[in-house]
Coordinates of C-alpha atoms and ligand atoms in Angstrom, one line a residue:
M4 CA 0.0 0.0 0.0
K5 CA 1.3 3.4 -0.9
F6 CA 0.9 6.6 1.0
T7 CA 1.1 10.3 0.2
P8 CA 2.7 12.6 2.8
V9 CA 1.0 15.9 3.7
I10 CA 3.1 18.6 5.2
G11 CA 2.4 22.0 6.5
L12 CA 5.1 24.3 8.0
E13 CA 4.9 26.9 10.6
V14 CA 7.9 29.3 10.5
H15 CA 9.0 31.7 13.2
S16 CA 11.3 34.3 12.0
Q17 CA 12.9 36.9 14.3
L18 CA 12.7 40.4 12.9
K19 CA 15.8 42.5 12.7
T20 CA 14.5 45.6 14.6
Q21 CA 16.6 47.6 17.0
T22 CA 14.1 47.4 19.8
K23 CA 11.5 44.9 21.0
I24 CA 7.9 44.7 19.8
F25 CA 6.1 46.4 22.7
C26 CA 8.9 48.3 24.6
S27 CA 12.1 50.2 23.8
C28 CA 14.5 47.5 25.1
S29 CA 17.3 46.5 22.8
T30 CA 17.1 43.3 20.8
A31 CA 20.9 42.9 20.7
F32 CA 22.0 39.3 21.1
G33 CA 24.7 38.0 23.5
S34 CA 24.5 40.6 26.3
P35 CA 24.6 39.5 30.0
P36 CA 21.3 38.0 31.2
N37 CA 18.4 40.4 32.0
T38 CA 20.3 43.5 30.9
H39 CA 17.8 44.3 28.1
T40 CA 14.6 44.3 30.2
C41 CA 12.1 46.8 31.5
P42 CA 8.8 46.7 33.4
V43 CA 6.9 46.0 30.1
C44 CA 8.9 43.0 29.0
L45 CA 9.3 41.8 32.6
G46 CA 5.5 41.6 32.8
M47 CA 5.0 44.0 35.7
P48 CA 1.5 44.7 36.6
G49 CA 0.0 48.0 35.3
V50 CA 2.3 48.5 32.4
L51 CA 1.1 49.1 28.9
P52 CA 2.6 47.7 25.6
V53 CA 3.2 50.1 22.7
L54 CA 3.5 48.5 19.3
N55 CA 6.8 49.0 17.4
K56 CA 5.9 50.4 14.0
K57 CA 9.0 48.8 12.4
V58 CA 7.6 45.3 13.2
V59 CA 4.4 46.2 11.2
D60 CA 6.5 47.6 8.3
Y61 CA 8.6 44.5 8.0
T62 CA 5.6 42.2 8.2
I63 CA 3.8 44.1 5.5
K64 CA 6.9 43.7 3.3
M65 CA 6.9 40.0 3.8
A66 CA 3.2 39.9 3.1
L67 CA 3.6 41.7 -0.1
A68 CA 6.6 39.5 -1.1
T69 CA 4.4 36.4 -0.6
H70 CA 1.3 37.7 -2.4
C71 CA -0.7 37.9 0.8
T72 CA -3.6 40.2 1.4
V73 CA -2.7 42.8 4.0
Q74 CA -5.7 43.1 6.3
K75 CA -7.0 46.7 6.9
E76 CA -7.7 45.8 10.5
S77 CA -6.1 43.1 12.6
R78 CA -5.9 42.4 16.3
F79 CA -3.5 41.3 18.9
A80 CA -4.6 38.5 21.2
R81 CA -3.4 36.9 24.4
K82 CA -2.3 33.3 24.2
N83 CA -2.5 32.1 27.8
Y84 CA -0.2 29.5 29.3
F85 CA 2.2 29.1 32.1
Y86 CA 5.9 28.6 31.7
P87 CA 8.8 30.2 33.8
D88 CA 10.1 32.0 30.7
L89 CA 6.8 33.8 30.3
P90 CA 6.4 36.2 33.2
K91 CA 3.1 37.7 32.1
G92 CA 1.4 34.3 31.9
Y93 CA 0.4 35.0 28.3
Q94 CA 2.1 35.7 25.0
I95 CA 0.9 38.5 22.9
S96 CA 0.2 37.1 19.4
Q97 CA -2.4 37.4 16.8
Y98 CA -5.2 34.9 16.4
E99 CA -8.5 35.4 14.7
L100 CA -7.5 38.5 12.8
P101 CA -3.9 38.2 11.6
I102 CA -2.2 40.9 9.7
A103 CA -2.0 39.0 6.4
T104 CA -3.7 36.0 4.8
D105 CA -4.0 34.0 1.6
G106 CA -0.6 34.2 -0.1
H107 CA 1.7 31.8 -1.9
L108 CA 5.2 31.0 -2.7
D109 CA 6.2 29.5 -6.1
L110 CA 8.9 26.9 -6.2
E111 CA 10.6 25.0 -8.9
I112 CA 11.8 21.5 -8.2
N113 CA 13.3 19.3 -10.9
K114 CA 12.1 21.8 -13.5
Q115 CA 8.5 21.4 -12.1
A116 CA 6.7 24.5 -11.0
L117 CA 4.9 24.2 -7.6
R118 CA 2.8 26.7 -5.7
I119 CA 2.6 26.4 -1.9
G120 CA -0.2 28.3 -0.3
I121 CA 0.5 30.6 2.7
T122 CA -2.4 30.6 5.1
R123 CA -1.5 33.5 7.2
I124 CA 1.3 35.7 8.6
H125 CA 1.1 37.2 12.0
M126 CA 3.2 39.1 14.5
E127 CA 4.0 38.0 18.1
E128 CA 6.5 38.3 20.9
D129 CA 9.2 35.8 21.8
A130 CA 9.5 34.4 25.3
G131 CA 12.6 34.4 27.5
K132 CA 15.1 31.7 27.8
L133 CA 15.7 29.1 30.6
M134 CA 19.2 28.2 31.4
H135 CA 19.6 24.9 33.3
D136 CA 22.6 24.5 35.6
P137 CA 24.5 21.4 34.6
D138 CA 25.8 20.8 38.1
R139 CA 22.9 21.7 40.4
P140 CA 19.2 21.3 40.2
V141 CA 18.8 25.0 39.4
S142 CA 17.4 26.8 36.4
R143 CA 17.8 30.5 35.7
V144 CA 15.7 32.8 33.5
D145 CA 17.1 35.3 31.0
L146 CA 14.4 37.7 29.8
N147 CA 16.6 39.5 27.2
R148 CA 14.7 37.7 24.5
A149 CA 11.2 38.2 26.0
G150 CA 9.4 40.6 23.7
V151 CA 11.7 40.3 20.7
P152 CA 9.5 40.5 17.6
L153 CA 8.7 37.3 15.7
M154 CA 6.8 36.9 12.5
E155 CA 5.0 33.6 12.1
I156 CA 4.3 32.3 8.6
V157 CA 1.9 29.4 8.3
S158 CA 1.7 27.3 5.1
E159 CA -1.2 25.4 3.7
P160 CA -0.8 21.6 3.9
D161 CA 0.3 21.7 0.3
I162 CA 3.8 20.2 0.7
R163 CA 4.1 16.5 -0.4
S164 CA 7.7 15.6 0.3
P165 CA 10.6 16.4 2.6
E166 CA 12.6 17.9 -0.4
V167 CA 9.8 20.3 -1.2
A168 CA 9.7 21.3 2.5
G169 CA 13.4 22.1 2.4
E170 CA 13.1 24.1 -0.8
Y171 CA 10.1 26.0 0.5
L172 CA 12.1 27.0 3.6
R173 CA 15.2 28.0 1.6
R174 CA 13.0 30.2 -0.6
L175 CA 11.3 31.8 2.3
R176 CA 14.6 32.5 4.0
A177 CA 16.0 34.0 0.8
I178 CA 13.1 36.4 0.7
L179 CA 13.6 37.4 4.3
R180 CA 17.2 38.1 3.5
Y181 CA 16.5 40.0 0.3
L182 CA 14.0 42.2 2.3
D183 CA 16.7 42.5 5.0
I184 CA 14.1 42.0 7.7
S185 CA 15.6 38.8 9.4
D186 CA 18.9 37.1 9.6
G187 CA 17.2 33.8 8.7
N188 CA 19.7 31.8 10.7
M189 CA 18.3 28.5 11.7
E190 CA 21.3 27.4 13.8
E191 CA 21.2 30.6 15.8
G192 CA 17.4 30.4 16.2
S193 CA 16.4 33.5 14.3
F194 CA 14.6 31.2 11.8
R195 CA 12.6 28.3 13.4
C196 CA 10.3 25.8 11.9
D197 CA 7.7 23.3 13.2
A198 CA 6.7 20.7 10.7
N199 CA 3.1 19.2 10.7
V200 CA 3.2 15.8 9.1
S201 CA 0.5 13.3 8.2
I202 CA 0.1 10.6 5.5
M203 CA -2.9 9.4 3.6
P204 CA -3.4 6.5 1.2
E205 CA -2.3 7.4 -2.3
G206 CA -5.2 8.8 -4.3
S207 CA -7.1 9.8 -1.2
T208 CA -8.1 13.4 -0.5
N209 CA -8.8 12.9 3.2
F210 CA -5.9 14.0 5.2
G211 CA -4.7 11.7 8.0
T212 CA -4.0 12.7 11.6
R213 CA -1.0 14.9 11.9
T214 CA 1.8 15.2 14.3
E215 CA 3.7 18.4 14.9
V216 CA 7.5 18.0 15.0
K217 CA 9.5 20.6 16.9
N218 CA 13.2 21.3 17.5
L219 CA 14.3 21.4 13.9
N220 CA 17.4 23.6 13.9
S221 CA 18.9 23.1 10.5
F222 CA 17.6 22.6 6.9
K223 CA 19.1 19.1 6.9
H224 CA 17.3 18.2 10.1
V225 CA 14.0 19.4 8.8
E226 CA 14.2 17.0 5.8
K227 CA 15.5 14.2 8.0
A228 CA 12.8 14.6 10.7
I229 CA 10.0 14.7 8.1
T230 CA 11.4 11.6 6.4
Y231 CA 11.6 9.8 9.7
E232 CA 8.1 10.9 10.7
I233 CA 6.6 9.7 7.4
A234 CA 8.2 6.3 7.8
R235 CA 7.1 6.1 11.5
Q236 CA 3.5 6.8 10.6
K237 CA 3.5 4.4 7.7
E238 CA 4.7 1.6 9.9
I239 CA 1.9 2.4 12.4
L240 CA -0.8 2.4 9.7
L241 CA 0.5 -0.8 8.0
D242 CA 0.4 -2.5 11.5
G243 CA -3.3 -1.6 11.7
G244 CA -2.7 1.1 14.3
E245 CA -3.7 4.8 14.5
V246 CA -1.5 7.9 14.5
I247 CA -2.1 10.0 17.6
Q248 CA -2.3 13.7 17.2
E249 CA 0.6 15.0 19.3
T250 CA 3.6 17.2 19.5
R251 CA 6.8 15.4 18.9
L252 CA 10.4 16.3 19.5
W253 CA 13.2 15.7 17.0
Q254 CA 16.3 14.2 18.5
P255 CA 19.0 15.1 16.1
D256 CA 21.7 12.9 17.6
K257 CA 19.4 9.9 17.6
G258 CA 17.8 10.7 14.3
R259 CA 14.3 10.1 15.6
T260 CA 11.2 11.8 16.9
V261 CA 9.7 11.1 20.3
S262 CA 6.4 12.1 21.9
M263 CA 6.6 15.3 23.8
R264 CA 3.0 16.1 24.7
G265 CA -0.6 15.5 23.5
K266 CA -1.5 18.2 21.0
E267 CA -3.0 21.2 22.7
D268 CA -6.1 22.6 21.1
A269 CA -6.5 26.3 20.4
H270 CA -9.2 26.5 23.1
D271 CA -6.7 25.4 25.7
Y272 CA -5.0 28.7 25.3
R273 CA -8.1 30.8 26.0
Y274 CA -7.2 33.3 23.3
F275 CA -8.9 36.6 23.6
P276 CA -8.2 40.1 22.2
D277 CA -5.6 42.0 24.1
P278 CA -7.5 44.8 25.8
D279 CA -4.3 46.8 26.2
L280 CA -3.7 47.1 22.4
L281 CA -5.9 48.9 20.0
P282 CA -6.9 47.1 16.7
L283 CA -4.2 47.6 14.2
V284 CA -5.4 49.7 11.3
I285 CA -3.4 49.7 8.1
D286 CA -4.4 52.1 5.4
D287 CA -3.6 52.0 1.7
Q288 CA -1.0 54.7 2.0
W289 CA 1.0 52.6 4.5
I290 CA 0.9 49.6 2.2
A291 CA 1.8 51.7 -0.8
G292 CA 4.7 53.2 1.2
M293 CA 6.0 49.7 1.9
Q294 CA 5.4 48.6 -1.7
S295 CA 7.6 51.5 -2.9
Q296 CA 10.5 50.3 -0.7
M297 CA 10.4 46.7 -1.9
P298 CA 13.8 45.6 -3.3
E299 CA 14.1 43.2 -6.2
L300 CA 13.2 39.8 -4.9
P301 CA 14.9 36.5 -5.8
A302 CA 12.3 35.4 -8.3
Q303 CA 12.5 38.7 -10.2
R304 CA 16.2 38.8 -10.1
R305 CA 16.4 35.3 -11.4
E306 CA 14.1 36.3 -14.3
R307 CA 16.2 39.3 -15.1
Y308 CA 19.4 37.2 -15.1
I309 CA 17.9 34.9 -17.6
T310 CA 16.2 37.4 -19.9
E311 CA 18.6 40.4 -19.7
L312 CA 22.0 38.8 -18.9
G313 CA 21.4 35.6 -20.9
L314 CA 22.3 33.2 -18.1
S315 CA 21.0 29.7 -18.0
S316 CA 18.1 29.1 -15.7
A317 CA 20.2 26.7 -13.6
D318 CA 23.0 29.3 -13.1
A319 CA 20.4 32.0 -12.4
A320 CA 18.8 29.8 -9.7
V321 CA 22.1 29.2 -8.0
L322 CA 23.2 32.8 -8.1
T323 CA 20.0 34.2 -6.8
G324 CA 19.5 31.4 -4.2
S325 CA 21.3 33.5 -1.6
R326 CA 21.2 37.2 -1.4
A327 CA 24.9 37.3 -0.4
L328 CA 25.9 35.3 -3.5
S329 CA 23.7 37.4 -5.7
D330 CA 25.1 40.6 -4.3
Y331 CA 28.6 39.3 -4.9
F332 CA 27.7 38.6 -8.5
E333 CA 26.2 42.1 -8.9
A334 CA 29.3 43.7 -7.4
C335 CA 31.4 42.0 -10.0
L336 CA 29.1 43.1 -12.8
C337 CA 29.4 46.7 -11.7
L338 CA 33.1 46.5 -12.3
L339 CA 33.1 44.3 -15.4
N340 CA 30.2 44.1 -17.7
N341 CA 30.6 40.4 -18.8
P342 CA 27.9 38.4 -17.1
K343 CA 28.9 35.1 -18.7
L344 CA 32.5 35.2 -17.8
V345 CA 31.8 36.4 -14.2
T346 CA 29.1 33.6 -13.9
N347 CA 31.5 30.9 -15.1
W348 CA 34.2 31.9 -12.6
I349 CA 31.8 32.2 -9.7
M350 CA 29.9 29.0 -10.4
G351 CA 33.1 27.1 -11.1
D352 CA 36.3 28.2 -9.3
L353 CA 34.9 30.5 -6.6
L354 CA 32.1 28.2 -5.4
G355 CA 34.5 25.2 -5.7
L356 CA 37.0 27.1 -3.5
L357 CA 34.4 28.1 -0.9
N358 CA 33.0 24.5 -0.8
A359 CA 36.4 23.0 -0.3
R360 CA 37.1 25.4 2.6
G361 CA 33.6 25.2 4.1
L362 CA 33.2 29.0 3.7
K363 CA 30.2 31.2 3.0
I364 CA 30.4 33.8 0.3
N365 CA 30.6 36.7 2.7
H366 CA 33.9 35.2 4.0
S367 CA 35.3 34.7 0.5
P368 CA 39.1 35.1 0.5
I369 CA 38.7 36.7 -2.9
S370 CA 36.6 39.9 -3.0
P371 CA 34.6 40.9 -6.1
E372 CA 37.2 43.6 -6.8
K373 CA 40.0 40.9 -6.8
L374 CA 38.1 38.5 -8.9
V375 CA 37.4 41.2 -11.5
G376 CA 41.0 42.1 -11.4
L377 CA 41.9 38.6 -12.5
L378 CA 39.1 38.5 -15.2
E379 CA 40.4 41.8 -16.6
L380 CA 43.9 40.3 -17.1
L381 CA 42.3 37.3 -18.8
G382 CA 40.0 39.4 -20.9
K383 CA 42.8 41.6 -22.2
D384 CA 44.8 38.5 -23.0
V385 CA 47.5 39.4 -20.6
I386 CA 47.3 35.9 -19.1
S387 CA 45.9 32.7 -20.6
G388 CA 42.9 30.8 -19.2
K389 CA 45.2 28.1 -17.8
I390 CA 47.5 30.6 -16.0
A391 CA 44.3 32.4 -14.7
K392 CA 43.4 29.2 -12.8
T393 CA 46.9 29.2 -11.2
V394 CA 46.7 32.9 -10.4
F395 CA 43.2 32.3 -8.8
E396 CA 44.6 29.6 -6.5
A397 CA 47.5 31.9 -5.6
M398 CA 45.1 34.7 -4.8
A399 CA 43.1 32.4 -2.5
E400 CA 46.3 31.5 -0.7
T401 CA 47.9 34.9 -0.4
G402 CA 45.1 37.4 -0.7
L403 CA 47.2 39.4 -3.2
P404 CA 45.7 41.0 -6.3
A405 CA 46.0 39.1 -9.5
K406 CA 48.2 41.8 -11.1
T407 CA 50.8 41.5 -8.3
I408 CA 50.9 37.7 -8.6
V409 CA 51.3 37.9 -12.4
E410 CA 54.1 40.5 -12.2
E411 CA 56.0 38.8 -9.4
N412 CA 55.9 35.4 -11.1
E413 CA 56.3 36.7 -14.6
L414 CA 53.2 35.0 -15.8
V415 CA 52.3 37.4 -18.5
Q416 CA 51.2 35.6 -21.6
V417 CA 53.4 35.6 -24.6
S418 CA 51.5 36.6 -27.8
D419 CA 54.5 37.9 -29.7
S420 CA 55.1 35.5 -32.6
S421 CA 58.8 36.4 -32.9
A422 CA 59.3 34.9 -29.3
I423 CA 57.3 31.8 -30.1
D424 CA 58.7 31.2 -33.5
P425 CA 62.1 29.7 -32.6
I426 CA 60.4 27.4 -30.0
I427 CA 58.0 26.0 -32.6
D428 CA 60.8 25.5 -35.1
A429 CA 62.8 23.5 -32.5
I430 CA 59.8 21.3 -31.7
I431 CA 59.1 20.6 -35.3
N432 CA 62.8 19.7 -35.7
D433 CA 62.8 17.4 -32.8
H434 CA 59.6 15.5 -33.8
P435 CA 59.9 14.5 -37.5
E436 CA 57.8 11.4 -36.9
E437 CA 54.8 13.3 -35.5
V438 CA 55.1 15.9 -38.2
K439 CA 54.9 13.2 -40.8
R440 CA 51.8 11.6 -39.2
Y441 CA 50.2 15.0 -38.9
Q442 CA 50.8 15.8 -42.5
G443 CA 49.5 12.3 -43.4
G444 CA 46.1 13.2 -41.9
Q445 CA 46.3 12.6 -38.2
K446 CA 45.1 16.1 -37.4
K447 CA 44.6 15.2 -33.8
L448 CA 48.3 15.6 -33.3
M449 CA 47.8 19.3 -33.3
G450 CA 47.1 19.0 -29.6
F451 CA 50.4 17.3 -29.1
F452 CA 52.3 20.2 -30.7
V453 CA 50.4 22.8 -28.8
G454 CA 51.1 20.9 -25.6
Q455 CA 54.8 20.9 -26.4
V456 CA 54.9 24.6 -26.9
M457 CA 53.0 25.2 -23.7
K458 CA 55.4 22.9 -21.8
Q459 CA 58.4 24.8 -23.0
T460 CA 56.9 28.2 -22.3
K461 CA 55.6 27.1 -18.9
G462 CA 52.0 27.6 -20.1
K463 CA 52.7 31.3 -21.0
A464 CA 52.3 31.1 -24.7
N465 CA 49.0 32.4 -26.1
P466 CA 47.3 29.2 -27.2
K467 CA 45.5 31.0 -30.0
V468 CA 48.7 32.4 -31.4
V469 CA 50.4 29.1 -31.1
N470 CA 47.6 27.3 -32.9
E471 CA 47.7 29.7 -35.8
M472 CA 51.5 29.5 -36.1
L473 CA 51.6 25.8 -36.0
Q474 CA 48.8 25.5 -38.6
K475 CA 50.8 27.7 -40.9
K476 CA 54.1 25.9 -40.4
L477 CA 52.7 22.3 -40.5
G478 CA 50.5 23.1 -43.5
Ligands
ADP524 P1 -1.9 24.7 15.2 O1 -1.7 26.1 15.5 O2 -2.7 23.9 16.1 O3 -0.6 24.0 14.9 P2 -2.9 25.4 12.5 O4 -4.3 25.4 12.0 O5 -2.2 26.7 12.7 O6 -2.8 24.6 13.8 O7 -2.0 24.5 11.5 C1 -0.7 24.3 11.6 C2 -0.1 23.7 10.3 O8 -0.6 22.4 10.2 C3 -0.4 24.4 9.0 O9 0.8 24.7 8.4 C4 -1.3 23.4 8.2 O10 -1.0 23.5 6.9 C5 -0.8 22.1 8.8 N1 -1.8 21.0 8.7 C6 -3.1 21.0 9.0 N2 -3.6 19.8 8.8 C7 -2.6 19.0 8.4 C8 -2.5 17.6 8.1 N3 -3.6 16.8 8.2 N4 -1.3 17.1 7.8 C9 -0.3 17.9 7.7 N5 -0.3 19.2 8.0 C10 -1.4 19.8 8.3
MG525 MG1 1.2 24.6 15.4
ZN526 ZN1 11.4 46.0 27.7

């Protein structure tokens, strides 16, 4: 019996504002515990929250980027529960009337276009952090994070495989980074995801019972956890059992999910509109203002790379997949208007180098200026393509500009025929056998002669010039 997986993702992304969502405390990360707190985010009685406008600005941008409808009026609600990292006893979130609804994100997987629906986007505050003492039965509370703004993006249950889930998340994160509203860093917790997973018999349209998997802190683990959960549910159903609706915890080291708690229902949280916060009214002017500030998004950039720069769709997808890489590419183009040459070097040598060293593009040992410096020497025929590869490696090692490396190591390409001429004559003299075979029709031997010249000139002879001269001399 075959099953179809059904997956819906809830993403929490921390917004890059200077201050918290309802008070003016700093959102800076890594300060001593409880130094970014005030009566509001400590949940003292009698204090009043004031909404940070930037949080709304950023959420509107995300809503526009994902084709959502921005609601003219939305409300904040209290989600009530007890936990020691939540001093107020409730989290301010949005419930019945979220700020944005009914959007979508378009993906392309194996050349197939997919549209994943976005149910809603809402704003909420983060909770504090518990720190458990490893030596004593003591836990401490750090409330620096309490009140840091989060944006929750809830997908429709439109995803049908772990790979699509991974791609959806990567696309979502790319948009956040292009908009510059979130770091989107899963490992550091500024981009978190819960995966809702169920399976149904192939061909069915009735969704099965879902579990919600938490603690997914890297893209790799999201895909692994979903794969595991699908297999686990399959086994239960094939055994004649029933999947229980529950919240499950992913254990990365063990590669499995374990039951955490029965799934709470919305009514358990006793949601109600927060009486301390007015309904949020967003007029057309506000939305238009945000619209006018929208940068070029990855999908548009990719389209432009294909239609205006003539790149292949695969290259365009890689280059726009991360904002940092795309910005690197654009920085190169500003200095050298040769998209294809720049693309080839980024896609080949540069990404190869970064992969080998486990580096991200923003830590590239070769800056756009330096890469372009190399490509200019290549473009002006000062060095050959082969020497360029050597210079590239030397640049990665030393950090020196290409020009310096070429000058210091005397790598300038020799295009002057009077310098190449005697070398060719000597080679023809030394290889009468090969010359005969070539002239007898074995034209492939041209490669041999070119290789000999290159060897004697340490790769510095201009291959084009060498080819032409050899052809003339060998007839
Ligand atoms: P909750 O807040 O209780 O988790 P939501 O209604 O917000 O519930 O839904 C959470 C996520 O669960 C959404 O992303 C939705 O697409 C997904 N979902 C709903 N039903 C299913 C299902 N049967 N299988 C998989 N995912 C589902
Ligand atoms: Mg949920
Ligand atoms: Zn505060």
